[in-house]
């Protein structure tokens, strides 16, 4: 299945109603859907490489090496030596490179104001907030006050939650809640994909 059907309000709605253990299982299964490469990106890379090597007949100086982790990085003369482990067959490989670019992802961090409020905030576990459908944190503070979060609820809203493609919908949902009325019409036509039974 293409990645795009996951990145819809309907998917978030279906995901958030699942049992916690099922949500964790789906997050593990779908990780590369949001963190991996898209079919469009693969096609663009393929076309560029085909043009470079087959049409222009340039030397094949590029290799794609999927399913590997760099385990060691050593200085080697003017460049670097990378030791790698293959995830599928546990094979070990080395690679010489002039340049190494670290694409290590990102790390979530709590805003500085939040630690003082943490005793009032309900958590799934040590690192995961309980986030309601309207992107408010569950907490024991004053009921008229809310803490809204964005990109902090993958465990409750699924892999679609941090995606930029849903920013307008997320923002409208939050603003409707803040204003206490529907400033933005978020009604949807019947979904093509029914993520839950009986929907």
GROMACS .gro file of C-alpha atoms in nm:
model
  199
    1UNK     CA    1   0.000   0.000   0.000
    2UNK     CA    2   0.125   0.350  -0.078
    3UNK     CA    3   0.217   0.568   0.217
    4UNK     CA    4  -0.040   0.841   0.150
    5UNK     CA    5  -0.355   0.658   0.274
    6UNK     CA    6  -0.205   0.655   0.624
    7UNK     CA    7  -0.168   1.032   0.630
    8UNK     CA    8  -0.535   1.122   0.653
    9UNK     CA    9  -0.766   1.243   0.930
   10UNK     CA   10  -0.967   0.921   0.884
   11UNK     CA   11  -0.662   0.710   0.962
   12UNK     CA   12  -0.585   0.913   1.275
   13UNK     CA   13  -0.945   0.869   1.389
   14UNK     CA   14  -0.934   0.495   1.331
   15UNK     CA   15  -0.592   0.456   1.493
   16UNK     CA   16  -0.670   0.656   1.807
   17UNK     CA   17  -0.962   0.426   1.895
   18UNK     CA   18  -0.748   0.110   1.898
   19UNK     CA   19  -0.620  -0.068   2.208
   20UNK     CA   20  -0.275   0.049   2.320
   21UNK     CA   21  -0.098  -0.280   2.239
   22UNK     CA   22  -0.241  -0.277   1.885
   23UNK     CA   23  -0.129   0.086   1.839
   24UNK     CA   24   0.227  -0.006   1.944
   25UNK     CA   25   0.227  -0.302   1.703
   26UNK     CA   26   0.108  -0.083   1.415
   27UNK     CA   27   0.367   0.185   1.489
   28UNK     CA   28   0.641  -0.078   1.468
   29UNK     CA   29   0.498  -0.222   1.145
   30UNK     CA   30   0.447   0.119   0.981
   31UNK     CA   31   0.768   0.291   1.092
   32UNK     CA   32   0.924   0.297   0.748
   33UNK     CA   33   0.603   0.433   0.600
   34UNK     CA   34   0.675   0.764   0.768
   35UNK     CA   35   1.050   0.736   0.828
   36UNK     CA   36   1.143   0.556   0.507
   37UNK     CA   37   1.162   0.663   0.146
   38UNK     CA   38   0.856   0.727  -0.069
   39UNK     CA   39   0.783   0.565  -0.403
   40UNK     CA   40   0.811   0.908  -0.571
   41UNK     CA   41   1.157   0.963  -0.420
   42UNK     CA   42   1.270   0.617  -0.532
   43UNK     CA   43   1.144   0.682  -0.885
   44UNK     CA   44   1.326   1.017  -0.897
   45UNK     CA   45   1.650   0.852  -0.782
   46UNK     CA   46   1.606   0.568  -1.032
   47UNK     CA   47   1.548   0.808  -1.323
   48UNK     CA   48   1.848   1.021  -1.229
   49UNK     CA   49   2.077   0.718  -1.200
   50UNK     CA   50   1.943   0.566  -1.523
   51UNK     CA   51   2.002   0.891  -1.710
   52UNK     CA   52   2.351   0.931  -1.563
   53UNK     CA   53   2.473   0.575  -1.621
   54UNK     CA   54   2.273   0.445  -1.920
   55UNK     CA   55   2.212   0.758  -2.127
   56UNK     CA   56   2.522   0.966  -2.049
   57UNK     CA   57   2.741   0.655  -1.993
   58UNK     CA   58   2.915   0.810  -1.691
   59UNK     CA   59   3.120   0.583  -1.462
   60UNK     CA   60   2.915   0.392  -1.204
   61UNK     CA   61   3.045   0.565  -0.894
   62UNK     CA   62   2.723   0.539  -0.692
   63UNK     CA   63   2.585   0.240  -0.502
   64UNK     CA   64   2.270   0.211  -0.295
   65UNK     CA   65   2.326   0.002   0.019
   66UNK     CA   66   1.995  -0.066   0.195
   67UNK     CA   67   1.943  -0.262   0.519
   68UNK     CA   68   2.278  -0.172   0.672
   69UNK     CA   69   2.397  -0.003   0.988
   70UNK     CA   70   2.730   0.171   1.026
   71UNK     CA   71   2.890   0.008   1.330
   72UNK     CA   72   3.232   0.176   1.322
   73UNK     CA   73   3.376   0.489   1.165
   74UNK     CA   74   3.756   0.518   1.148
   75UNK     CA   75   3.985   0.787   1.012
   76UNK     CA   76   4.165   0.649   0.706
   77UNK     CA   77   4.422   0.884   0.551
   78UNK     CA   78   4.240   1.180   0.398
   79UNK     CA   79   3.901   1.005   0.428
   80UNK     CA   80   3.706   0.757   0.634
   81UNK     CA   81   3.655   0.384   0.663
   82UNK     CA   82   3.305   0.269   0.754
   83UNK     CA   83   3.237  -0.077   0.893
   84UNK     CA   84   2.882  -0.190   0.831
   85UNK     CA   85   2.652  -0.474   0.931
   86UNK     CA   86   2.381  -0.601   0.697
   87UNK     CA   87   2.046  -0.641   0.876
   88UNK     CA   88   1.916  -0.932   0.671
   89UNK     CA   89   2.216  -1.167   0.658
   90UNK     CA   90   2.437  -1.018   0.935
   91UNK     CA   91   2.721  -0.986   0.683
   92UNK     CA   92   3.001  -0.741   0.759
   93UNK     CA   93   3.129  -0.494   0.501
   94UNK     CA   94   3.367  -0.201   0.484
   95UNK     CA   95   3.354   0.109   0.269
   96UNK     CA   96   3.608   0.386   0.205
   97UNK     CA   97   3.469   0.738   0.170
   98UNK     CA   98   3.604   1.090   0.132
   99UNK     CA   99   3.304   1.241   0.309
  100UNK     CA  100   3.055   1.108   0.565
  101UNK     CA  101   2.726   1.288   0.627
  102UNK     CA  102   2.552   1.198   0.952
  103UNK     CA  103   2.173   1.178   0.909
  104UNK     CA  104   2.091   1.067   1.261
  105UNK     CA  105   1.733   1.187   1.283
  106UNK     CA  106   1.603   1.397   1.565
  107UNK     CA  107   1.545   1.363   1.933
  108UNK     CA  108   1.234   1.485   2.111
  109UNK     CA  109   1.282   1.713   2.409
  110UNK     CA  110   1.042   1.866   2.659
  111UNK     CA  111   0.996   2.244   2.649
  112UNK     CA  112   1.159   2.413   2.950
  113UNK     CA  113   0.820   2.513   3.095
  114UNK     CA  114   0.686   2.158   3.102
  115UNK     CA  115   0.885   1.994   3.387
  116UNK     CA  116   0.702   2.201   3.650
  117UNK     CA  117   0.369   2.078   3.509
  118UNK     CA  118   0.470   1.712   3.474
  119UNK     CA  119   0.313   1.601   3.805
  120UNK     CA  120  -0.025   1.711   3.662
  121UNK     CA  121   0.016   1.545   3.320
  122UNK     CA  122  -0.106   1.190   3.257
  123UNK     CA  123   0.151   0.971   3.082
  124UNK     CA  124   0.125   0.639   2.895
  125UNK     CA  125   0.476   0.561   3.007
  126UNK     CA  126   0.788   0.754   3.104
  127UNK     CA  127   0.826   0.917   2.761
  128UNK     CA  128   0.477   0.919   2.612
  129UNK     CA  129   0.196   1.165   2.680
  130UNK     CA  130  -0.170   1.068   2.683
  131UNK     CA  131  -0.311   1.293   2.413
  132UNK     CA  132  -0.683   1.333   2.342
  133UNK     CA  133  -0.835   1.335   1.993
  134UNK     CA  134  -0.835   1.718   1.996
  135UNK     CA  135  -0.457   1.729   2.063
  136UNK     CA  136  -0.492   1.829   2.429
  137UNK     CA  137  -0.290   1.655   2.698
  138UNK     CA  138  -0.475   1.461   2.963
  139UNK     CA  139  -0.394   1.637   3.288
  140UNK     CA  140  -0.531   1.707   3.635
  141UNK     CA  141  -0.494   2.085   3.612
  142UNK     CA  142  -0.787   2.328   3.590
  143UNK     CA  143  -1.048   2.193   3.347
  144UNK     CA  144  -1.085   2.532   3.175
  145UNK     CA  145  -0.714   2.529   3.088
  146UNK     CA  146  -0.568   2.304   2.820
  147UNK     CA  147  -0.223   2.214   2.695
  148UNK     CA  148  -0.222   2.153   2.320
  149UNK     CA  149   0.055   1.948   2.163
  150UNK     CA  150   0.164   1.888   1.807
  151UNK     CA  151   0.409   1.615   1.705
  152UNK     CA  152   0.387   1.460   2.050
  153UNK     CA  153   0.116   1.201   2.000
  154UNK     CA  154   0.233   0.934   1.760
  155UNK     CA  155   0.148   0.669   2.024
  156UNK     CA  156  -0.215   0.786   2.032
  157UNK     CA  157  -0.266   0.926   1.681
  158UNK     CA  158  -0.038   0.707   1.467
  159UNK     CA  159   0.237   0.771   1.215
  160UNK     CA  160   0.030   1.040   1.043
  161UNK     CA  161   0.038   1.277   1.341
  162UNK     CA  162   0.369   1.455   1.271
  163UNK     CA  163   0.323   1.474   0.894
  164UNK     CA  164   0.325   1.821   0.739
  165UNK     CA  165   0.051   1.713   0.498
  166UNK     CA  166  -0.194   1.720   0.791
  167UNK     CA  167  -0.081   2.050   0.942
  168UNK     CA  168  -0.382   2.250   0.818
  169UNK     CA  169  -0.628   1.988   0.947
  170UNK     CA  170  -0.448   1.962   1.284
  171UNK     CA  171  -0.437   2.340   1.321
  172UNK     CA  172  -0.807   2.373   1.236
  173UNK     CA  173  -0.892   2.101   1.488
  174UNK     CA  174  -0.697   2.281   1.760
  175UNK     CA  175  -0.842   2.624   1.674
  176UNK     CA  176  -1.197   2.486   1.676
  177UNK     CA  177  -1.131   2.349   2.026
  178UNK     CA  178  -0.970   2.672   2.150
  179UNK     CA  179  -1.261   2.883   2.022
  180UNK     CA  180  -1.526   2.641   2.149
  181UNK     CA  181  -1.702   2.640   1.812
  182UNK     CA  182  -1.642   2.522   1.457
  183UNK     CA  183  -1.458   2.803   1.280
  184UNK     CA  184  -1.341   2.546   1.027
  185UNK     CA  185  -1.562   2.282   0.872
  186UNK     CA  186  -1.379   1.953   0.923
  187UNK     CA  187  -1.655   1.730   0.792
  188UNK     CA  188  -1.530   1.479   0.538
  189UNK     CA  189  -1.695   1.285   0.258
  190UNK     CA  190  -1.723   0.912   0.328
  191UNK     CA  191  -1.374   0.766   0.337
  192UNK     CA  192  -1.266   0.533   0.060
  193UNK     CA  193  -1.064   0.324   0.306
  194UNK     CA  194  -1.249   0.196   0.611
  195UNK     CA  195  -0.980   0.160   0.876
  196UNK     CA  196  -1.206   0.006   1.141
  197UNK     CA  197  -1.485  -0.250   1.127
  198UNK     CA  198  -1.836  -0.105   1.110
  199UNK     CA  199  -1.720   0.237   0.990
   0.00000   0.00000   0.00000
